[in-house]
Amino acid sequence: AGGGAPAEPTVTLDVKDVPFWQVLDQVLDQVGLTVDITATDEGKPLHALAVVSPLAPQTPRAKRANYSGALRFEPIMVTSRRGLADPEASDMQIVIEAAWEPRLAPITLSYPRESLSVKLDDGRELKSAREGVETITVRGSGVRFTMHTDLPARSAHVIQKASGRLNVLVPGRDETFRCGPLAAGFKSREKKGGVTVSVDRVARNGDGWEIGLRLKFDNPAGALQSHLLDWVNDNETWLETSDGKKIESGSYESTRQEEDEYGISYIFPLTGDIKGCTFVYRTPAALVEKSIPFELKNIELP
C-alpha cells in the first residue's frame, strides 16, 4: 500500500440503554486504547477522560470491570505478604481502581473499610484487617485504593467475590444567583436549596471594583477544607452591565474559611461606576453524599 494517513478504525456497537462505562469499554477494546486515570488539568481534577495507548498488551477492559452507577471498578493487583518478625504485618492486599463519568466531578471519596467482604473458593470468608474510613485524594479521573484482609489459607486459589462500597461527595444541581442592581456599599443575602450566597462588600479597588462574597452550605461534609477548594474556585461569576455587557473577574482571593462557610473576594476590571450592574454567581445548590457499592468476581490469588 502507498503512503498517506492510516485508516480510521471501525467500531461496531449494538447497544440500547447501556451505561456510559460499558459502552466506552466496548469502544476502547475495539480500537486498542485505554484510560489514563492519573491525568490532571495542571494538577486540578480532570473533568474529562484521557484516552491513551496501553503501555503493554492488556486483557479486554470490559472483562475486567464491575459497573456501579456512574462508577467503574476494576481489580488491579492482589498480593499476599507474611511478616516473619511481626505476624501482625501478614495480610492480603487487593488494589482497586475506581473511575467515574466526567459529569460526576466528585469532591471527596472515602472507603469505609468495614464494608469489605471477601468470599474465597475454599468457602472461607474474610473481612477487612483494618478499621476506620480511608479518605482518598481526588486528582485525575479516577483513583486507586487498597483493601486489606487476613492471609487466605493455601487451599484457596480464587477470590469468588470481593464487595465493598465507596462514599462519594458530589456537587448537586447548579443554581444561579443574580445580585443587584449594585452600587457602592451594596449588600445582599439569598438562599437556594442548601446554599446561602451573601454579598458583603462592593467597593472601588484601584482601577476596578471588589465584590466580597460568602458561601455557606447547610451540609458541607468537609468540602470546604483548603485542599478541596478547586470546585469552589471553578464556580462561574461575572458582572452584567446595564446594557448587557458581560465582564469576567480579573482575580480573586480567599477571605474566610470555616467548616461550613467560605469567603472569597473578586476583582472586576470595570473602570466606570458599578451602579446598575448585576453580580451573577453560579454554584451547586447542595453537596450530595452517595454510597456506591461494588462487587468484583473471580480474582485469581497469587
GROMACS .gro file of C-alpha atoms in nm:
model
  302
    1ALA     CA    1   0.000   0.000   0.000
    2GLY     CA    2   0.108   0.357  -0.060
    3GLY     CA    3   0.165   0.633   0.197
    4GLY     CA    4  -0.091   0.860   0.349
    5ALA     CA    5  -0.279   0.874   0.675
    6PRO     CA    6  -0.356   0.542   0.849
    7ALA     CA    7  -0.706   0.408   0.810
    8GLU     CA    8  -0.954   0.504   1.079
    9PRO     CA    9  -1.051   0.204   1.294
   10THR     CA   10  -1.400   0.062   1.253
   11VAL     CA   11  -1.613   0.030   1.566
   12THR     CA   12  -1.926  -0.185   1.579
   13LEU     CA   13  -2.176  -0.141   1.860
   14ASP     CA   14  -2.520  -0.283   1.927
   15VAL     CA   15  -2.636  -0.117   2.248
   16LYS     CA   16  -2.952   0.031   2.391
   17ASP     CA   17  -2.997   0.191   2.733
   18VAL     CA   18  -2.645   0.084   2.832
   19PRO     CA   19  -2.448   0.287   3.091
   20PHE     CA   20  -2.159   0.512   2.988
   21TRP     CA   21  -1.870   0.293   3.102
   22GLN     CA   22  -1.999  -0.025   2.942
   23VAL     CA   23  -2.026   0.149   2.605
   24LEU     CA   24  -1.689   0.321   2.637
   25ASP     CA   25  -1.512  -0.001   2.734
   26GLN     CA   26  -1.651  -0.172   2.422
   27VAL     CA   27  -1.524   0.112   2.205
   28LEU     CA   28  -1.180   0.120   2.368
   29ASP     CA   29  -1.142  -0.259   2.341
   30GLN     CA   30  -1.213  -0.245   1.968
   31VAL     CA   31  -0.958   0.030   1.898
   32GLY     CA   32  -0.693  -0.095   2.144
   33LEU     CA   33  -0.694   0.206   2.377
   34THR     CA   34  -0.741   0.261   2.749
   35VAL     CA   35  -0.797   0.543   3.000
   36ASP     CA   36  -0.522   0.717   3.199
   37ILE     CA   37  -0.691   0.796   3.531
   38THR     CA   38  -0.385   0.986   3.658
   39ALA     CA   39  -0.410   1.268   3.402
   40THR     CA   40  -0.492   1.607   3.557
   41ASP     CA   41  -0.569   1.961   3.447
   42GLU     CA   42  -0.243   2.123   3.563
   43GLY     CA   43  -0.276   1.947   3.899
   44LYS     CA   44  -0.651   2.003   3.930
   45PRO     CA   45  -0.915   1.731   3.888
   46LEU     CA   46  -0.972   1.650   3.521
   47HIS     CA   47  -1.339   1.687   3.421
   48ALA     CA   48  -1.277   1.470   3.115
   49LEU     CA   49  -1.112   1.140   3.022
   50ALA     CA   50  -0.758   1.099   2.890
   51VAL     CA   51  -0.762   0.817   2.633
   52VAL     CA   52  -0.420   0.666   2.564
   53SER     CA   53  -0.249   0.361   2.415
   54PRO     CA   54  -0.169   0.099   2.682
   55LEU     CA   55   0.197   0.050   2.768
   56ALA     CA   56   0.163  -0.327   2.731
   57PRO     CA   57  -0.097  -0.568   2.590
   58GLN     CA   58  -0.398  -0.595   2.818
   59THR     CA   59  -0.695  -0.822   2.860
   60PRO     CA   60  -1.019  -0.654   2.741
   61ARG     CA   61  -1.138  -0.373   2.970
   62ALA     CA   62  -1.497  -0.499   2.957
   63LYS     CA   63  -1.391  -0.833   3.109
   64ARG     CA   64  -1.200  -0.671   3.396
   65ALA     CA   65  -1.463  -0.428   3.519
   66ASN     CA   66  -1.759  -0.405   3.750
   67TYR     CA   67  -2.005  -0.122   3.682
   68SER     CA   68  -2.200   0.051   3.955
   69GLY     CA   69  -2.395   0.366   3.874
   70ALA     CA   70  -2.159   0.625   3.727
   71LEU     CA   71  -1.850   0.441   3.853
   72ARG     CA   72  -1.633   0.169   3.705
   73PHE     CA   73  -1.441  -0.064   3.940
   74GLU     CA   74  -1.151  -0.289   3.840
   75PRO     CA   75  -0.915  -0.510   4.042
   76ILE     CA   76  -0.556  -0.410   3.957
   77MET     CA   77  -0.338  -0.629   4.176
   78VAL     CA   78  -0.353  -0.889   4.451
   79THR     CA   79  -0.053  -0.952   4.677
   80SER     CA   80  -0.004  -1.162   4.989
   81ARG     CA   81   0.273  -1.096   5.239
   82ARG     CA   82   0.386  -1.278   5.552
   83GLY     CA   83   0.554  -1.086   5.831
   84LEU     CA   84   0.831  -1.308   5.968
   85ALA     CA   85   0.936  -1.089   6.260
   86ASP     CA   86   0.591  -0.937   6.306
   87PRO     CA   87   0.298  -1.173   6.232
   88GLU     CA   88   0.062  -0.873   6.251
   89ALA     CA   89   0.219  -0.750   5.925
   90SER     CA   90   0.081  -1.053   5.741
   91ASP     CA   91  -0.211  -0.972   5.512
   92MET     CA   92  -0.358  -0.986   5.163
   93GLN     CA   93  -0.388  -0.661   4.968
   94ILE     CA   94  -0.634  -0.604   4.685
   95VAL     CA   95  -0.571  -0.288   4.483
   96ILE     CA   96  -0.888  -0.147   4.324
   97GLU     CA   97  -0.918   0.120   4.056
   98ALA     CA   98  -1.234   0.331   4.061
   99ALA     CA   99  -1.313   0.571   3.776
  100TRP     CA  100  -1.617   0.792   3.731
  101GLU     CA  101  -1.805   0.952   3.446
  102PRO     CA  102  -1.668   1.304   3.378
  103ARG     CA  103  -2.008   1.457   3.463
  104LEU     CA  104  -1.984   1.332   3.821
  105ALA     CA  105  -1.692   1.559   3.933
  106PRO     CA  106  -1.655   1.419   4.288
  107ILE     CA  107  -1.519   1.647   4.560
  108THR     CA  108  -1.422   1.371   4.803
  109LEU     CA  109  -1.408   0.993   4.806
  110SER     CA  110  -1.381   0.768   5.108
  111TYR     CA  111  -1.362   0.394   5.159
  112PRO     CA  112  -1.528   0.260   5.478
  113ARG     CA  113  -1.310  -0.042   5.549
  114GLU     CA  114  -1.579  -0.232   5.739
  115SER     CA  115  -1.777  -0.256   5.412
  116LEU     CA  116  -1.528  -0.510   5.274
  117SER     CA  117  -1.638  -0.872   5.239
  118VAL     CA  118  -1.433  -1.139   5.059
  119LYS     CA  119  -1.553  -1.490   4.975
  120LEU     CA  120  -1.292  -1.749   4.869
  121ASP     CA  121  -1.330  -2.065   4.664
  122ASP     CA  122  -1.246  -2.279   4.970
  123GLY     CA  123  -1.563  -2.150   5.138
  124ARG     CA  124  -1.384  -1.918   5.379
  125GLU     CA  125  -1.498  -1.558   5.418
  126LEU     CA  126  -1.266  -1.271   5.507
  127LYS     CA  127  -1.333  -0.926   5.646
  128SER     CA  128  -1.119  -0.614   5.649
  129ALA     CA  129  -0.800  -0.638   5.851
  130ARG     CA  130  -0.810  -0.263   5.910
  131GLU     CA  131  -1.065  -0.035   6.073
  132GLY     CA  132  -1.191   0.315   6.009
  133VAL     CA  133  -1.251   0.517   5.694
  134GLU     CA  134  -0.983   0.586   5.435
  135THR     CA  135  -1.007   0.928   5.268
  136ILE     CA  136  -0.893   0.915   4.905
  137THR     CA  137  -0.749   1.222   4.730
  138VAL     CA  138  -0.925   1.315   4.405
  139ARG     CA  139  -0.692   1.437   4.130
  140GLY     CA  140  -0.742   1.275   3.789
  141SER     CA  141  -1.048   1.095   3.653
  142GLY     CA  142  -1.015   0.801   3.890
  143VAL     CA  143  -0.838   0.670   4.199
  144ARG     CA  144  -0.675   0.357   4.335
  145PHE     CA  145  -0.719   0.230   4.688
  146THR     CA  146  -0.611  -0.085   4.873
  147MET     CA  147  -0.829  -0.329   5.066
  148HIS     CA  148  -0.657  -0.538   5.336
  149THR     CA  149  -0.768  -0.878   5.469
  150ASP     CA  150  -0.606  -1.156   5.670
  151LEU     CA  151  -0.395  -1.401   5.470
  152PRO     CA  152  -0.608  -1.666   5.296
  153ALA     CA  153  -0.535  -2.034   5.355
  154ARG     CA  154  -0.319  -2.210   5.095
  155SER     CA  155  -0.624  -2.414   4.998
  156ALA     CA  156  -0.777  -2.100   4.840
  157HIS     CA  157  -0.693  -2.018   4.478
  158VAL     CA  158  -0.961  -1.771   4.373
  159ILE     CA  159  -1.149  -1.479   4.528
  160GLN     CA  160  -1.501  -1.567   4.423
  161LYS     CA  161  -1.637  -1.230   4.531
  162ALA     CA  162  -1.496  -0.913   4.687
  163SER     CA  163  -1.751  -0.646   4.772
  164GLY     CA  164  -1.748  -0.310   4.944
  165ARG     CA  165  -1.852   0.049   4.885
  166LEU     CA  166  -1.720   0.397   4.824
  167ASN     CA  167  -1.876   0.710   4.972
  168VAL     CA  168  -1.876   0.994   4.720
  169LEU     CA  169  -1.943   1.364   4.781
  170VAL     CA  170  -2.055   1.541   4.464
  171PRO     CA  171  -2.194   1.885   4.378
  172GLY     CA  172  -2.570   1.896   4.335
  173ARG     CA  173  -2.769   2.092   4.080
  174ASP     CA  174  -2.627   2.436   3.995
  175GLU     CA  175  -2.821   2.749   4.089
  176THR     CA  176  -2.765   3.099   3.952
  177PHE     CA  177  -2.770   3.392   4.194
  178ARG     CA  178  -2.830   3.740   4.049
  179CYS     CA  179  -2.742   4.017   4.294
  180GLY     CA  180  -2.825   4.378   4.213
  181PRO     CA  181  -2.868   4.640   4.097
  182LEU     CA  182  -2.526   4.712   4.250
  183ALA     CA  183  -2.386   5.029   4.399
  184ALA     CA  184  -2.103   5.109   4.639
  185GLY     CA  185  -2.190   4.959   4.979
  186PHE     CA  186  -2.446   4.716   4.835
  187LYS     CA  187  -2.521   4.405   5.044
  188SER     CA  188  -2.747   4.106   4.987
  189ARG     CA  189  -2.824   3.757   5.114
  190GLU     CA  190  -3.015   3.483   4.929
  191LYS     CA  191  -3.067   3.113   4.991
  192LYS     CA  192  -3.147   2.849   4.730
  193GLY     CA  193  -3.163   2.482   4.825
  194GLY     CA  194  -2.889   2.412   5.079
  195VAL     CA  195  -2.663   2.706   4.997
  196THR     CA  196  -2.670   3.072   5.101
  197VAL     CA  197  -2.485   3.335   4.897
  198SER     CA  198  -2.413   3.667   5.069
  199VAL     CA  199  -2.258   3.977   4.912
  200ASP     CA  200  -2.087   4.162   5.198
  201ARG     CA  201  -1.877   4.419   5.016
  202VAL     CA  202  -1.899   4.626   4.697
  203ALA     CA  203  -1.626   4.887   4.681
  204ARG     CA  204  -1.382   5.056   4.446
  205ASN     CA  205  -1.042   4.881   4.439
  206GLY     CA  206  -0.774   5.058   4.234
  207ASP     CA  207  -0.886   5.068   3.872
  208GLY     CA  208  -1.158   4.809   3.930
  209TRP     CA  209  -1.430   4.703   4.171
  210GLU     CA  210  -1.413   4.450   4.453
  211ILE     CA  211  -1.706   4.225   4.543
  212GLY     CA  212  -1.680   4.025   4.865
  213LEU     CA  213  -1.881   3.702   4.874
  214ARG     CA  214  -1.964   3.443   5.141
  215LEU     CA  215  -2.077   3.092   5.054
  216LYS     CA  216  -2.250   2.890   5.328
  217PHE     CA  217  -2.374   2.530   5.294
  218ASP     CA  218  -2.625   2.358   5.521
  219ASN     CA  219  -2.429   2.031   5.486
  220PRO     CA  220  -2.070   2.096   5.370
  221ALA     CA  221  -1.950   1.742   5.463
  222GLY     CA  222  -1.590   1.863   5.480
  223ALA     CA  223  -1.591   2.001   5.124
  224LEU     CA  224  -1.464   2.343   5.234
  225GLN     CA  225  -1.126   2.220   5.354
  226SER     CA  226  -0.839   2.406   5.190
  227HIS     CA  227  -0.714   2.111   4.981
  228LEU     CA  228  -1.063   2.052   4.836
  229LEU     CA  229  -1.150   2.403   4.719
  230ASP     CA  230  -1.082   2.363   4.347
  231TRP     CA  231  -1.452   2.304   4.289
  232VAL     CA  232  -1.545   2.634   4.461
  233ASN     CA  233  -1.287   2.831   4.266
  234ASP     CA  234  -1.427   2.685   3.943
  235ASN     CA  235  -1.770   2.837   4.011
  236GLU     CA  236  -1.871   3.082   3.738
  237THR     CA  237  -1.907   3.450   3.822
  238TRP     CA  238  -1.934   3.770   3.620
  239LEU     CA  239  -2.073   4.123   3.614
  240GLU     CA  240  -2.353   4.227   3.382
  241THR     CA  241  -2.369   4.595   3.295
  242SER     CA  242  -2.699   4.771   3.245
  243ASP     CA  243  -2.657   4.739   2.867
  244GLY     CA  244  -2.598   4.362   2.888
  245LYS     CA  245  -2.219   4.358   2.863
  246LYS     CA  246  -2.051   4.066   3.043
  247ILE     CA  247  -1.735   4.134   3.246
  248GLU     CA  248  -1.532   3.839   3.383
  249SER     CA  249  -1.344   3.873   3.712
  250GLY     CA  250  -0.976   3.958   3.679
  251SER     CA  251  -0.861   3.793   4.003
  252TYR     CA  252  -0.984   3.652   4.332
  253GLU     CA  253  -0.857   3.561   4.678
  254SER     CA  254  -0.984   3.366   4.975
  255THR     CA  255  -1.101   3.582   5.267
  256ARG     CA  256  -1.265   3.336   5.503
  257GLN     CA  257  -1.259   2.962   5.561
  258GLU     CA  258  -1.467   2.779   5.818
  259GLU     CA  259  -1.624   2.435   5.843
  260ASP     CA  260  -1.947   2.542   5.672
  261GLU     CA  261  -1.862   2.880   5.519
  262TYR     CA  262  -1.614   3.013   5.264
  263GLY     CA  263  -1.539   3.376   5.179
  264ILE     CA  264  -1.392   3.494   4.852
  265SER     CA  265  -1.321   3.838   4.709
  266TYR     CA  266  -1.342   3.907   4.334
  267ILE     CA  267  -1.184   4.200   4.149
  268PHE     CA  268  -1.359   4.310   3.828
  269PRO     CA  269  -1.179   4.530   3.572
  270LEU     CA  270  -1.453   4.790   3.548
  271THR     CA  271  -1.319   5.146   3.523
  272GLY     CA  272  -1.654   5.320   3.533
  273ASP     CA  273  -1.920   5.324   3.805
  274ILE     CA  274  -2.062   4.987   3.909
  275LYS     CA  275  -2.402   5.143   3.969
  276GLY     CA  276  -2.679   4.949   3.796
  277CYS     CA  277  -2.466   4.639   3.729
  278THR     CA  278  -2.569   4.288   3.837
  279PHE     CA  279  -2.336   4.040   4.005
  280VAL     CA  280  -2.401   3.686   3.877
  281TYR     CA  281  -2.276   3.378   4.061
  282ARG     CA  282  -2.334   3.009   3.981
  283THR     CA  283  -2.276   2.740   4.243
  284PRO     CA  284  -2.412   2.397   4.336
  285ALA     CA  285  -2.723   2.439   4.549
  286ALA     CA  286  -2.620   2.148   4.771
  287LEU     CA  287  -2.348   1.892   4.830
  288VAL     CA  288  -2.476   1.537   4.791
  289GLU     CA  289  -2.331   1.227   4.958
  290LYS     CA  290  -2.378   0.896   4.778
  291SER     CA  291  -2.280   0.543   4.878
  292ILE     CA  292  -2.170   0.340   4.576
  293PRO     CA  293  -2.150  -0.041   4.623
  294PHE     CA  294  -1.917  -0.255   4.414
  295GLU     CA  295  -1.868  -0.629   4.365
  296LEU     CA  296  -1.569  -0.792   4.193
  297LYS     CA  297  -1.566  -1.161   4.099
  298ASN     CA  298  -1.325  -1.440   4.009
  299ILE     CA  299  -0.993  -1.280   4.103
  300GLU     CA  300  -0.704  -1.526   4.097
  301LEU     CA  301  -0.487  -1.539   4.407
  302PRO     CA  302  -0.107  -1.522   4.382
   0.00000   0.00000   0.00000
